[in-house]
Amino acid sequence: DTGVSQDPRHKITKRGQNVTFRCDPISEHNRLYWYRQTLGQGPEFLTYFQNEAQLEKSRLLSDRFSAERPKGSFSTLEIQRTEQGDSAMYLCASSLEGGGREQYFGPGTRLTVT
Amino acid sequence: AQSVAQPEDQVNVAEGNPLTVKCTYSVSGNPYLFWYVQYPNRGLQFLLKYITGDNLVKGSYGFEAEFNKSQTSFHLKKPSALVSDSALYFCAVRAGNRDDKIIFGKGTRLHILP
């Protein structure tokens, strides 16, 4: 068990560019979650997958955001036409299925849009 | 709607003294409650959870939390604080009849003074 990994750890991009982040969950976990965290706030839910199916998307997730988990393993989060307001820490978490299951978080990808 | 409140942005405690970090919640039905800790430049780490059963749950690093249904609270406690406990602590909740996202509080920064 190597834990949840995310790549890259840091990304600086210019406004209007597209960016893509990757998350590799704990291998036996069928649930994968994306959160966004800004300074002074707790993680805010964006979307989650059960295996390859995307089951819920937050209203925070505008049309510029898209997430995939094509084979039920790793996931990608793409932001198109980035805006300065997209600057945040993007966190990925994974868990086993079940309401009482805790989520295990990756180290996050810090996005800075200039 | 589910929500979590952490009324204190920051808590200062002298090393060796007991500490309490407060959390109240609002959900429909029975709650699943979680505490996470975030150290600088690291992802969130799971500390403990309440699902059902004994109202006092024990977790990692000597932390414990007490579930109080009548007060809708889930305060984090430790009998004797260490300087190394200084970090950002997040309370989180999920409605027990749901099996999806977790809602996080804004976080409480804990400073343990030597």
Short mmCIF file of C-alpha atoms in Angstrom, two decimals:
data_model
loop_
_atom_site.label_atom_id
_atom_site.label_comp_id
_atom_site.label_asym_id
_atom_site.label_seq_id
_atom_site.Cartn_x
_atom_site.Cartn_y
_atom_site.Cartn_z
CA ASP A 1 0.00 0.00 0.00
CA THR A 2 1.81 3.06 -1.27
CA GLY A 3 -0.98 5.51 -0.49
CA VAL A 4 -2.69 7.98 -2.78
CA SER A 5 -0.37 9.83 -5.14
CA GLN A 6 -0.97 12.96 -7.17
CA ASP A 7 0.95 14.49 -10.02
CA PRO A 8 2.14 17.16 -10.40
CA ARG A 9 2.54 18.53 -6.90
CA HIS A 10 2.69 22.09 -8.18
CA LYS A 11 1.46 23.69 -11.37
CA ILE A 12 1.83 27.29 -12.45
CA THR A 13 -0.08 28.27 -15.55
CA LYS A 14 -1.21 31.37 -17.33
CA ARG A 15 -4.84 32.34 -17.46
CA GLY A 16 -6.60 30.72 -20.37
CA GLN A 17 -4.40 27.65 -20.52
CA ASN A 18 -5.63 24.10 -19.93
CA VAL A 19 -4.22 21.95 -17.14
CA THR A 20 -4.58 18.29 -16.24
CA PHE A 21 -3.93 16.62 -12.92
CA ARG A 22 -3.54 12.93 -12.21
CA CYS A 23 -4.49 10.90 -9.16
CA ASP A 24 -3.49 7.31 -8.43
CA PRO A 25 -5.62 5.87 -5.62
CA ILE A 26 -4.87 3.04 -3.25
CA SER A 27 -5.10 0.02 -5.51
CA GLU A 28 -7.97 -1.84 -3.87
CA HIS A 29 -10.15 1.25 -3.40
CA ASN A 30 -13.10 1.50 -5.77
CA ARG A 31 -14.12 5.02 -4.69
CA LEU A 32 -12.18 8.07 -5.82
CA TYR A 33 -12.95 11.67 -4.84
CA TRP A 34 -11.77 15.09 -5.96
CA TYR A 35 -11.83 18.11 -3.63
CA ARG A 36 -10.67 21.69 -3.87
CA GLN A 37 -9.17 23.51 -0.91
CA THR A 38 -8.50 27.22 -0.68
CA LEU A 39 -6.64 29.05 2.07
CA GLY A 40 -8.54 29.05 5.33
CA GLN A 41 -11.17 26.62 4.15
CA GLY A 42 -11.80 22.93 4.44
CA PRO A 43 -11.83 20.69 1.40
CA GLU A 44 -14.84 21.29 -0.86
CA PHE A 45 -16.26 18.32 -2.72
CA LEU A 46 -16.01 18.42 -6.51
CA THR A 47 -16.86 14.96 -7.80
CA TYR A 48 -16.50 11.26 -7.11
CA PHE A 49 -16.28 7.95 -8.91
CA GLN A 50 -17.20 4.44 -8.08
CA ASN A 51 -14.97 2.36 -10.28
CA GLU A 52 -15.18 4.11 -13.67
CA ALA A 53 -18.61 5.65 -13.13
CA GLN A 54 -18.83 9.31 -12.14
CA LEU A 55 -21.69 9.30 -9.63
CA GLU A 56 -21.92 12.91 -8.50
CA LYS A 57 -20.68 16.34 -9.50
CA SER A 58 -20.81 19.42 -7.33
CA ARG A 59 -22.28 22.66 -8.59
CA LEU A 60 -18.79 24.03 -7.96
CA LEU A 61 -17.67 22.02 -10.97
CA SER A 62 -18.27 24.36 -13.89
CA ASP A 63 -18.34 23.24 -17.50
CA ARG A 64 -14.63 24.04 -17.71
CA PHE A 65 -13.89 21.16 -15.35
CA SER A 66 -13.96 17.53 -16.39
CA ALA A 67 -12.88 14.40 -14.59
CA GLU A 68 -12.38 10.88 -15.83
CA ARG A 69 -11.50 7.50 -14.43
CA PRO A 70 -11.42 5.42 -17.59
CA LYS A 71 -10.42 2.02 -16.26
CA GLY A 72 -11.51 2.42 -12.68
CA SER A 73 -7.96 2.96 -11.52
CA PHE A 74 -6.25 6.35 -11.88
CA SER A 75 -8.23 9.52 -12.47
CA THR A 76 -7.57 12.81 -14.23
CA LEU A 77 -9.03 16.23 -13.55
CA GLU A 78 -8.83 18.72 -16.40
CA ILE A 79 -9.48 22.43 -16.16
CA GLN A 80 -9.96 24.23 -19.44
CA ARG A 81 -9.42 27.95 -19.97
CA THR A 82 -8.11 28.45 -16.46
CA GLU A 83 -9.07 31.54 -14.49
CA GLN A 84 -7.33 33.15 -11.52
CA GLY A 85 -10.16 31.94 -9.30
CA ASP A 86 -9.14 28.37 -10.07
CA SER A 87 -5.99 28.84 -8.00
CA ALA A 88 -6.28 26.34 -5.16
CA MET A 89 -5.06 23.03 -3.83
CA TYR A 90 -6.72 20.11 -5.62
CA LEU A 91 -6.98 17.04 -3.43
CA CYS A 92 -7.70 13.48 -4.40
CA ALA A 93 -8.91 10.83 -1.98
CA SER A 94 -9.86 7.19 -2.23
CA SER A 95 -11.78 4.73 -0.12
CA LEU A 96 -13.54 1.43 -0.11
CA GLU A 97 -17.28 1.51 -0.73
CA GLY A 98 -19.47 2.07 2.32
CA GLY A 99 -20.72 5.10 4.24
CA GLY A 100 -18.59 4.44 7.28
CA ARG A 101 -15.37 4.14 5.33
CA GLU A 102 -12.75 6.82 5.85
CA GLN A 103 -11.11 8.48 2.87
CA TYR A 104 -7.37 8.50 2.35
CA PHE A 105 -5.96 11.66 0.82
CA GLY A 106 -3.10 12.35 -1.51
CA PRO A 107 -0.67 15.24 -0.99
CA GLY A 108 -2.56 17.48 -3.41
CA THR A 109 -1.71 19.51 -6.49
CA ARG A 110 -1.28 23.21 -5.89
CA LEU A 111 -2.45 25.21 -8.90
CA THR A 112 -1.46 28.83 -9.38
CA VAL A 113 -3.03 30.72 -12.27
CA THR A 114 -1.22 33.91 -13.18
CA ALA B 1 -28.37 19.60 3.95
CA GLN B 2 -25.30 18.37 5.74
CA SER B 3 -23.05 20.88 7.47
CA VAL B 4 -20.20 21.05 9.92
CA ALA B 5 -19.19 23.93 12.15
CA GLN B 6 -15.84 24.40 13.83
CA PRO B 7 -16.41 27.51 15.94
CA GLU B 8 -12.76 28.21 16.71
CA ASP B 9 -10.34 29.27 14.00
CA GLN B 10 -7.42 28.73 16.38
CA VAL B 11 -6.84 27.01 19.70
CA ASN B 12 -3.74 27.60 21.83
CA VAL B 13 -2.77 25.06 24.49
CA ALA B 14 0.32 24.71 26.64
CA GLU B 15 2.29 21.52 26.19
CA GLY B 16 1.19 18.87 28.66
CA ASN B 17 -2.27 20.36 29.13
CA PRO B 18 -5.44 18.70 27.84
CA LEU B 19 -6.79 19.96 24.54
CA THR B 20 -10.24 20.13 23.00
CA VAL B 21 -11.12 21.08 19.43
CA LYS B 22 -14.83 21.66 18.96
CA CYS B 23 -17.11 20.43 16.21
CA THR B 24 -20.87 20.51 15.73
CA TYR B 25 -22.78 19.04 12.84
CA SER B 26 -26.13 18.96 11.12
CA VAL B 27 -27.37 16.00 9.09
CA SER B 28 -30.58 14.16 8.39
CA GLY B 29 -30.60 10.86 10.20
CA ASN B 30 -27.67 9.29 11.94
CA PRO B 31 -24.25 10.80 11.25
CA TYR B 32 -20.94 9.31 10.34
CA LEU B 33 -18.31 11.64 11.82
CA PHE B 34 -14.61 11.96 11.08
CA TRP B 35 -11.57 13.91 12.22
CA TYR B 36 -8.62 14.60 9.95
CA VAL B 37 -5.32 16.39 10.58
CA GLN B 38 -3.29 18.36 8.05
CA TYR B 39 0.38 19.11 8.56
CA PRO B 40 2.14 21.75 6.43
CA ASN B 41 2.77 20.60 2.85
CA ARG B 42 1.13 17.26 3.50
CA GLY B 43 -2.23 15.75 2.71
CA LEU B 44 -5.02 15.19 5.17
CA GLN B 45 -4.49 12.26 7.50
CA PHE B 46 -7.35 10.29 9.02
CA LEU B 47 -7.41 10.41 12.84
CA LEU B 48 -10.61 8.71 13.94
CA LYS B 49 -14.28 8.17 13.17
CA TYR B 50 -17.63 7.55 14.81
CA ILE B 51 -20.05 5.22 13.06
CA THR B 52 -22.08 3.64 15.83
CA GLY B 53 -21.67 2.21 19.31
CA ASP B 54 -19.57 3.68 22.10
CA ASN B 55 -19.78 7.47 22.16
CA LEU B 56 -16.07 7.79 22.98
CA VAL B 57 -13.87 6.75 20.09
CA LYS B 58 -10.10 6.49 20.16
CA GLY B 59 -7.82 7.19 17.26
CA SER B 60 -4.27 7.82 16.19
CA TYR B 61 -1.59 9.69 18.16
CA GLY B 62 -3.52 9.48 21.43
CA PHE B 63 -6.51 11.47 20.19
CA GLU B 64 -10.07 10.64 21.09
CA ALA B 65 -13.45 12.17 20.33
CA GLU B 66 -16.78 12.16 22.08
CA PHE B 67 -20.01 11.87 20.14
CA ASN B 68 -22.93 13.69 21.78
CA LYS B 69 -26.17 13.17 19.90
CA SER B 70 -28.28 15.59 21.93
CA GLN B 71 -25.79 18.40 21.39
CA THR B 72 -24.93 17.28 17.83
CA SER B 73 -21.26 17.56 18.71
CA PHE B 74 -18.12 15.55 18.07
CA HIS B 75 -15.31 17.28 19.96
CA LEU B 76 -11.73 16.11 19.53
CA LYS B 77 -9.71 15.66 22.71
CA LYS B 78 -6.32 14.65 23.98
CA PRO B 79 -5.34 14.35 27.65
CA SER B 80 -1.84 15.78 27.27
CA ALA B 81 -0.83 17.91 24.31
CA LEU B 82 2.50 17.65 22.51
CA VAL B 83 4.21 20.37 20.50
CA SER B 84 4.09 17.98 17.55
CA ASP B 85 0.28 18.07 17.69
CA SER B 86 0.39 21.58 16.25
CA ALA B 87 -1.47 21.34 12.93
CA LEU B 88 -4.75 22.07 11.19
CA TYR B 89 -7.65 19.86 12.24
CA PHE B 90 -10.78 19.20 10.22
CA CYS B 91 -14.06 17.70 11.35
CA ALA B 92 -16.20 16.04 8.68
CA VAL B 93 -19.64 14.47 8.45
CA ARG B 94 -21.59 12.19 6.18
CA ALA B 95 -25.25 11.32 6.64
CA GLY B 96 -25.54 7.70 7.65
CA ASN B 97 -28.08 6.91 5.01
CA ARG B 98 -25.82 8.19 2.27
CA ASP B 99 -22.72 6.72 0.82
CA ASP B 100 -21.09 9.54 -1.03
CA LYS B 101 -19.29 12.75 -0.27
CA ILE B 102 -18.03 13.92 3.10
CA ILE B 103 -18.64 17.51 4.16
CA PHE B 104 -15.72 19.19 5.90
CA GLY B 105 -15.60 22.03 8.38
CA LYS B 106 -13.38 25.06 7.85
CA GLY B 107 -10.71 23.72 10.13
CA THR B 108 -9.18 24.70 13.47
CA ARG B 109 -5.52 25.55 13.78
CA LEU B 110 -4.06 24.05 16.94
CA HIS B 111 -0.98 25.66 18.46
CA ILE B 112 0.75 23.79 21.25
CA LEU B 113 3.00 26.15 23.17
CA PRO B 114 6.24 24.73 24.63
#
